[in-house]
XYZ file of C-alpha atoms in Angstrom:
506
model
C 34.284 37.497 -37.808
C 36.362 38.481 -34.769
C 39.920 37.203 -34.706
C 40.653 35.114 -31.616
C 43.566 36.499 -29.576
C 46.126 34.942 -27.209
C 49.136 36.286 -25.365
C 51.345 33.555 -26.864
C 50.843 31.398 -29.929
C 53.030 28.283 -30.182
C 53.448 26.582 -33.551
C 54.092 22.849 -33.193
C 52.883 20.222 -30.708
C 55.982 18.055 -30.720
C 58.631 17.646 -28.059
C 59.562 21.359 -28.176
C 56.041 22.772 -28.305
C 54.680 20.702 -25.422
C 57.709 21.590 -23.301
C 57.347 25.288 -24.145
C 53.722 25.247 -23.030
C 54.611 23.625 -19.701
C 57.232 26.303 -19.027
C 54.634 28.982 -19.806
C 52.117 27.462 -17.404
C 54.700 27.233 -14.642
C 56.507 30.566 -15.064
C 53.870 32.805 -16.688
C 50.595 31.450 -15.283
C 48.600 34.543 -16.255
C 49.451 34.291 -19.943
C 46.917 32.806 -22.321
C 48.300 30.554 -25.040
C 47.332 28.237 -27.850
C 49.269 25.610 -29.810
C 48.691 25.156 -33.534
C 49.575 21.715 -34.838
C 49.402 21.002 -38.555
C 48.943 17.260 -38.115
C 45.923 15.536 -36.514
C 47.884 14.420 -33.452
C 50.725 15.565 -31.195
C 54.238 14.207 -31.084
C 55.998 15.779 -34.047
C 58.963 13.669 -35.130
C 57.999 10.861 -32.791
C 54.535 10.547 -34.290
C 55.534 11.172 -37.916
C 58.271 8.555 -38.223
C 57.035 4.962 -37.975
C 59.869 2.965 -39.538
C 61.185 -0.229 -37.867
C 63.333 0.296 -34.809
C 62.861 4.070 -34.611
C 64.584 5.373 -31.491
C 66.433 8.332 -30.077
C 70.092 8.855 -30.841
C 70.425 10.856 -27.635
C 69.961 9.572 -24.101
C 66.563 10.328 -22.615
C 68.037 11.934 -19.508
C 69.019 14.841 -21.762
C 66.417 14.465 -24.504
C 63.755 14.411 -21.788
C 62.422 17.612 -20.230
C 64.244 19.296 -17.363
C 61.009 19.277 -15.337
C 59.856 15.688 -15.972
C 62.107 12.744 -15.100
C 62.557 9.901 -17.556
C 61.640 6.832 -15.513
C 62.177 3.912 -17.849
C 65.192 1.614 -17.584
C 66.243 2.178 -21.198
C 68.091 5.438 -21.664
C 68.293 5.037 -25.457
C 64.566 4.779 -25.979
C 62.367 3.587 -28.832
C 60.081 5.990 -30.671
C 56.770 4.756 -29.209
C 58.122 5.182 -25.668
C 59.196 8.752 -26.428
C 55.781 9.474 -27.944
C 54.134 8.129 -24.784
C 56.361 10.442 -22.734
C 55.211 13.472 -24.764
C 51.541 12.450 -24.408
C 51.983 11.841 -20.685
C 53.562 15.283 -20.230
C 50.756 17.009 -22.127
C 48.102 15.247 -20.058
C 49.874 15.750 -16.720
C 50.203 19.511 -17.239
C 46.853 19.860 -19.053
C 48.501 21.087 -22.229
C 46.451 18.892 -24.566
C 43.361 21.072 -24.055
C 45.227 24.043 -25.574
C 46.110 22.316 -28.880
C 44.303 23.035 -32.147
C 44.985 20.029 -34.373
C 45.011 20.051 -38.192
C 45.816 23.764 -38.151
C 48.710 24.183 -40.564
C 50.228 27.623 -40.025
C 51.081 29.201 -43.381
C 51.714 32.894 -42.704
C 52.321 35.436 -39.963
C 52.065 39.229 -40.199
C 53.187 41.654 -37.505
C 51.228 44.865 -37.012
C 52.978 47.603 -35.053
C 49.669 49.466 -34.700
C 48.249 46.490 -32.778
C 51.537 45.199 -31.319
C 50.440 41.766 -32.452
C 51.051 38.979 -34.927
C 48.194 37.583 -36.985
C 48.809 33.958 -37.894
C 46.866 32.366 -40.711
C 46.417 28.604 -40.802
C 44.510 26.184 -42.978
C 42.272 23.356 -41.894
C 41.475 20.381 -44.126
C 38.152 20.030 -45.863
C 35.868 17.127 -45.101
C 37.638 14.947 -47.679
C 40.986 15.513 -45.948
C 42.476 17.944 -48.447
C 44.147 21.242 -47.598
C 41.680 23.522 -49.354
C 39.299 23.864 -46.462
C 38.787 26.628 -43.921
C 41.290 29.415 -43.296
C 41.666 30.413 -39.642
C 43.243 33.622 -38.291
C 44.488 33.970 -34.727
C 46.382 36.939 -33.277
C 48.956 36.916 -30.516
C 51.402 39.226 -28.771
C 54.299 36.784 -28.982
C 54.817 34.175 -31.692
C 56.788 31.152 -30.488
C 57.966 28.788 -33.233
C 58.486 25.191 -32.052
C 57.937 23.470 -35.375
C 61.316 21.750 -35.764
C 63.703 22.234 -38.648
C 62.583 20.000 -41.504
C 59.652 19.588 -43.871
C 56.955 17.114 -42.899
C 55.760 16.970 -46.498
C 58.581 14.696 -47.603
C 62.224 13.784 -47.128
C 65.196 14.480 -49.352
C 65.429 12.118 -52.313
C 68.250 12.452 -54.838
C 67.591 11.570 -58.466
C 68.728 8.027 -59.141
C 69.186 6.919 -62.714
C 66.885 4.066 -63.628
C 64.685 4.444 -60.535
C 61.582 3.774 -62.629
C 63.069 0.461 -63.810
C 63.167 -1.129 -60.381
C 60.572 -3.875 -60.075
C 60.383 -3.905 -56.287
C 59.269 -1.440 -53.617
C 61.012 1.891 -52.935
C 60.341 3.588 -49.584
C 61.524 6.759 -47.878
C 61.569 6.360 -44.065
C 59.524 9.541 -43.642
C 56.605 7.876 -45.497
C 56.825 4.353 -44.092
C 53.882 2.106 -45.078
C 52.613 0.376 -41.953
C 51.497 -2.699 -43.922
C 54.958 -3.410 -45.407
C 56.046 -7.030 -44.999
C 59.795 -7.413 -45.411
C 60.184 -10.863 -43.819
C 62.397 -13.103 -45.929
C 63.141 -10.256 -48.367
C 66.402 -8.764 -49.572
C 66.506 -5.158 -48.426
C 68.884 -2.380 -49.445
C 69.099 0.713 -47.257
C 70.710 3.684 -49.001
C 72.371 6.036 -46.540
C 74.784 6.146 -43.629
C 73.056 8.373 -41.089
C 71.164 7.644 -37.890
C 68.050 6.461 -39.739
C 69.961 3.917 -41.822
C 71.816 2.622 -38.784
C 68.549 2.175 -36.955
C 66.822 0.423 -39.855
C 69.576 -2.090 -40.611
C 69.640 -3.985 -37.298
C 65.870 -3.705 -36.845
C 64.992 -5.060 -40.304
C 67.718 -7.726 -40.266
C 65.790 -9.620 -37.589
C 63.142 -10.658 -40.156
C 64.592 -9.885 -43.584
C 66.676 -12.415 -45.495
C 69.474 -9.850 -45.675
C 69.852 -6.104 -45.245
C 72.599 -4.245 -47.118
C 73.477 -0.682 -46.182
C 74.901 1.144 -49.206
C 76.859 4.282 -48.376
C 78.969 6.648 -50.454
C 81.201 7.364 -47.468
C 81.394 6.192 -43.842
C 80.054 7.813 -40.686
C 81.501 7.700 -37.180
C 79.623 5.125 -35.116
C 79.726 4.862 -31.337
C 78.121 2.096 -29.299
C 76.635 2.755 -25.886
C 74.550 0.616 -23.543
C 70.816 1.090 -24.063
C 70.457 1.291 -20.280
C 72.297 3.807 -18.109
C 73.428 1.645 -15.196
C 74.272 4.639 -12.998
C 70.866 6.228 -13.601
C 69.020 3.017 -12.788
C 71.072 2.559 -9.621
C 70.527 6.152 -8.499
C 66.753 5.727 -8.781
C 66.951 3.014 -6.139
C 68.788 5.296 -3.713
C 67.412 8.762 -4.407
C 64.058 10.420 -5.054
C 63.149 10.232 -8.756
C 63.699 13.949 -9.391
C 67.117 13.928 -7.683
C 68.293 10.854 -9.550
C 67.173 12.397 -12.843
C 68.890 15.716 -12.120
C 72.178 14.007 -11.226
C 72.054 11.808 -14.335
C 71.186 14.769 -16.533
C 74.133 16.704 -15.128
C 76.424 13.701 -15.598
C 75.391 13.153 -19.204
C 75.494 16.806 -20.245
C 78.903 17.225 -18.623
C 80.314 14.111 -20.295
C 78.740 15.059 -23.623
C 80.194 18.563 -23.494
C 83.616 17.189 -22.542
C 83.564 14.666 -25.392
C 82.535 17.293 -27.938
C 85.303 19.626 -26.817
C 87.796 16.778 -27.102
C 86.723 16.229 -30.711
C 87.541 19.875 -31.409
C 90.792 19.996 -29.428
C 92.145 16.501 -30.170
C 90.372 15.200 -33.272
C 92.943 12.515 -34.158
C 93.009 11.083 -30.645
C 89.187 11.035 -30.525
C 89.048 9.414 -33.957
C 91.364 6.603 -32.858
C 89.305 6.024 -29.725
C 86.094 5.693 -31.768
C 87.670 3.394 -34.347
C 89.215 1.239 -31.618
C 85.690 0.542 -30.368
C 84.483 -0.366 -33.876
C 87.428 -2.734 -34.434
C 86.789 -4.416 -31.096
C 83.148 -4.968 -32.059
C 83.729 -6.232 -35.621
C 86.965 -8.148 -35.212
C 90.405 -7.967 -36.851
C 89.323 -9.215 -40.285
C 86.705 -6.529 -40.914
C 87.695 -3.619 -43.166
C 87.030 -0.810 -40.694
C 89.167 1.623 -42.689
C 86.865 1.299 -45.699
C 83.454 1.094 -44.067
C 83.691 2.987 -40.759
C 86.508 5.537 -41.146
C 85.227 8.901 -42.418
C 87.391 11.424 -44.225
C 86.350 14.191 -41.800
C 86.933 14.707 -38.082
C 84.489 13.560 -35.389
C 81.516 15.927 -34.989
C 82.121 17.654 -38.327
C 78.968 15.653 -38.904
C 76.712 14.159 -36.258
C 77.965 10.922 -34.732
C 75.703 7.881 -34.960
C 74.865 6.139 -31.722
C 74.030 2.431 -31.798
C 72.624 0.981 -28.556
C 74.187 -2.234 -27.278
C 76.230 -2.474 -30.507
C 73.134 -3.721 -32.354
C 74.438 -2.689 -35.780
C 77.715 -4.538 -35.223
C 75.854 -7.609 -33.977
C 73.723 -7.641 -37.136
C 76.855 -7.434 -39.298
C 78.592 -10.194 -37.341
C 75.534 -12.427 -37.718
C 75.747 -12.235 -41.505
C 72.197 -10.847 -41.738
C 73.495 -7.335 -42.470
C 76.270 -5.945 -44.624
C 77.806 -2.527 -45.269
C 78.851 -1.694 -48.839
C 80.837 1.490 -49.458
C 80.471 2.504 -53.097
C 78.666 4.897 -55.426
C 75.360 3.980 -57.035
C 75.509 3.956 -60.815
C 71.843 3.178 -61.350
C 68.781 1.282 -60.234
C 68.098 -1.894 -62.181
C 65.011 -4.052 -62.477
C 66.280 -6.317 -59.704
C 68.259 -3.950 -57.448
C 71.264 -1.648 -57.713
C 74.311 -1.511 -59.929
C 77.296 0.140 -58.280
C 80.113 2.060 -59.949
C 82.518 -0.739 -59.033
C 80.437 -2.997 -61.255
C 78.945 -4.945 -58.358
C 75.209 -5.640 -58.558
C 73.083 -5.942 -55.433
C 69.739 -7.777 -55.568
C 66.795 -6.266 -53.716
C 63.095 -6.748 -53.191
C 62.857 -3.497 -51.226
C 65.022 -0.358 -51.409
C 64.829 2.129 -48.528
C 66.113 5.602 -49.373
C 67.372 6.839 -45.989
C 68.810 9.850 -47.799
C 67.928 12.631 -45.375
C 65.574 15.493 -44.675
C 64.555 18.727 -46.339
C 65.382 21.554 -43.970
C 62.933 24.425 -43.477
C 63.509 27.787 -41.836
C 60.784 28.569 -39.285
C 58.323 26.066 -40.651
C 58.440 27.291 -44.232
C 55.819 29.949 -43.432
C 55.750 33.414 -44.979
C 56.356 36.304 -42.583
C 55.934 40.040 -42.837
C 56.395 43.048 -40.556
C 53.928 45.858 -41.261
C 53.386 44.427 -44.719
C 57.084 44.076 -45.580
C 58.206 40.480 -46.233
C 60.822 39.065 -43.875
C 63.772 37.269 -45.460
C 65.338 35.424 -42.570
C 68.569 34.700 -44.420
C 69.170 38.461 -44.448
C 68.650 38.849 -40.720
C 71.148 38.390 -37.890
C 70.406 35.807 -35.236
C 70.063 37.095 -31.693
C 71.348 34.398 -29.296
C 70.149 31.736 -31.732
C 66.526 32.449 -30.767
C 65.418 35.796 -32.223
C 66.062 37.773 -35.415
C 67.186 41.328 -36.088
C 64.347 43.785 -36.729
C 61.694 41.083 -36.239
C 59.647 41.883 -33.104
C 58.058 39.496 -30.618
C 59.196 36.329 -32.379
C 61.203 33.503 -30.778
C 62.086 30.175 -32.368
C 63.476 26.946 -30.977
C 66.465 25.354 -32.660
C 68.270 22.702 -30.640
C 71.828 21.440 -30.674
C 73.545 19.525 -33.425
C 76.162 18.305 -30.919
C 73.864 17.411 -28.012
C 70.212 16.661 -27.262
C 67.668 18.953 -28.920
C 65.642 19.393 -25.729
C 68.540 20.840 -23.745
C 68.327 24.013 -25.799
C 64.537 23.837 -26.196
C 64.221 23.971 -22.393
C 66.624 26.915 -22.176
C 64.773 28.761 -24.938
C 61.490 28.279 -23.086
C 63.043 29.648 -19.900
C 64.226 32.679 -21.839
C 60.780 33.298 -23.350
C 59.279 33.319 -19.862
C 61.950 35.710 -18.562
C 61.276 37.954 -21.531
C 57.497 37.991 -21.046
C 57.737 38.733 -17.338
C 60.272 41.495 -17.963
C 58.012 43.070 -20.588
C 55.131 43.083 -18.120
C 57.304 44.784 -15.503
C 58.311 47.469 -18.006
C 54.866 47.883 -19.528
C 56.363 46.959 -22.913
C 54.318 45.318 -25.650
C 57.121 45.000 -28.211
C 60.659 43.649 -28.012
C 62.896 43.818 -31.072
C 66.529 42.801 -31.545
C 68.265 45.704 -33.320
C 71.858 46.146 -34.387
C 73.713 48.734 -32.319
C 76.211 51.134 -33.844
C 79.077 48.798 -33.021
C 77.299 45.830 -34.602
C 76.845 47.167 -38.112
C 80.220 46.104 -39.470
C 80.114 42.526 -38.159
C 81.658 39.776 -40.240
C 78.835 37.396 -41.205
C 79.192 33.745 -40.269
C 77.076 30.694 -41.053
C 74.111 29.845 -38.806
C 75.878 26.560 -37.930
C 79.639 26.420 -38.440
C 81.904 23.404 -38.895
C 79.072 20.952 -39.556
C 79.113 19.332 -42.979
C 76.060 17.025 -42.893
C 74.115 17.110 -46.154
C 70.770 18.247 -44.733
C 72.437 21.170 -42.991
C 74.461 22.210 -46.023
C 71.348 22.073 -48.226
C 69.370 24.232 -45.809
C 71.863 26.829 -44.580
C 71.000 29.320 -47.311
C 67.555 29.740 -45.698
C 68.925 30.488 -42.252
C 69.944 33.792 -40.630
C 73.543 34.871 -40.205
C 75.653 34.832 -37.095
C 77.789 37.803 -36.261
C 81.296 37.797 -34.836
C 80.404 38.806 -31.280
C 77.632 38.462 -28.698
C 74.683 38.652 -28.661
C 74.591 37.973 -32.425
C 75.693 34.383 -32.065
C 74.125 30.934 -32.262
C 76.219 29.052 -29.699
C 76.316 25.273 -29.846
C 77.537 25.055 -26.276
C 75.153 24.061 -23.485
C 77.336 25.353 -20.636
C 77.743 28.715 -22.344
C 74.051 28.908 -23.199
C 72.999 28.290 -19.599
C 74.922 31.368 -18.462
C 73.769 33.497 -21.403
C 70.106 32.556 -21.205
C 69.598 32.233 -17.464
C 71.925 34.959 -16.218
C 72.528 37.288 -19.157
C 71.008 40.756 -18.927
C 67.819 41.269 -20.919
C 68.586 44.977 -21.150
C 71.740 44.659 -23.236
C 71.204 47.529 -25.667
C 70.468 45.133 -28.523
C 66.973 44.223 -27.322
C 64.734 47.262 -27.664
C 61.640 47.299 -25.443
C 58.768 49.695 -26.137
C 55.012 50.086 -26.265
C 54.064 51.395 -29.728
C 50.321 51.397 -29.012
C 50.699 53.484 -25.847
C 53.114 55.816 -27.614
C 50.665 56.337 -30.466
C 47.812 57.036 -28.020
C 49.962 59.557 -26.169
C 50.757 61.354 -29.422
C 47.072 61.502 -30.379
C 46.113 62.924 -26.959
C 48.923 65.451 -27.138
C 47.819 66.568 -30.576
C 44.211 66.902 -29.385
C 45.290 69.215 -26.559
């Protein structure tokens, strides 16, 4: 059977993949492409997670696409609204017709002789299992937009006595749609964005929701609606208002992040002042909302309209800072000796990180170990040709970098066409070979990142072997930086081989 071929193969039909396809259509209209999506529908994160209250923890004027204005009044949007936005984008730009659903990509092999990747994916059998048909598709450029965590299941630590609990235990990544928690006592284990979304949402109907955390997280409240953005839309064309708001929010976000690095104690006091104002003078903010680390050493949690604080003030929600000793038949026993009753326990304990979708990769039959490669501008990998991956920011909206990566891919493809090149490979130059290796993400201590860093490539100590977490810097590097920098090697191995054969025949 002939293997179907495309110029570009995108893995993932979530926020990144749909955006990447739109950029391709706009900037490289002559390129054929296909999107492989392992699940039966598009949306990625925003389709997978269905827990109560799911929402963005970034404003939609930066989490939205650069080319498609966010038009709703709420800037901190709920999950279904974001999913609608992704669907609307795919339909508007006719991307949905390029998606192959239930195609789970499992391997990719580069052939220099063909200057192409062959990607193997599985399709489910008629009973819904994963032992059905195997599909192979080849492409000139492989574009990974699959996100950074496993869809198979979230991270779940081992809890002593978990089997003894007589109630229901749920991980947010596998939320049962039929769950009725009205009038129930709910414990949410965790202190990240998911936990802080679940607590106020579930407290509306539950008897009580208790968030159990080992240590606090920085929490910042912002209005769910961006008043300036909504006002600008009344005065300016939609696209202008969106562009101004996007600039405003990225500029303020970058400034705030830099302040956390330059003046961590001052930033810490500012954040805690807001928490104390919301919870009142009698609340133990030092114990429950004052982390031991500096702001942005882990991701800050954003709560819209102070909903978490309102739930705590109402008495329907509580934060308990302690270590779990064990599950019991009726709830949790903490190391302090306190026992918490529960009908439902939600383990909001994090994600399992995956490098490049957890697929296996090889170049001319040799396996690729990405943790032994060097990252090129946070998008490509040393000695791995014609492969680009999207990895967003940990200190800003994911889509800001996804958009920039897509712009870069289009620049790269058009430049290759101009040169007649069919292969582009990041390769260490003589002056790069003694670089000091650095972590893929530095100065970020969140558990999911620490658990997954061993899978990721290394940064070097100078450009272009860096993974910047700086939007302003990335814009210059990606939009203006020279493609011909000596580290990217452009060639046409097929043409070169043909020339050698013809020369030998003469």
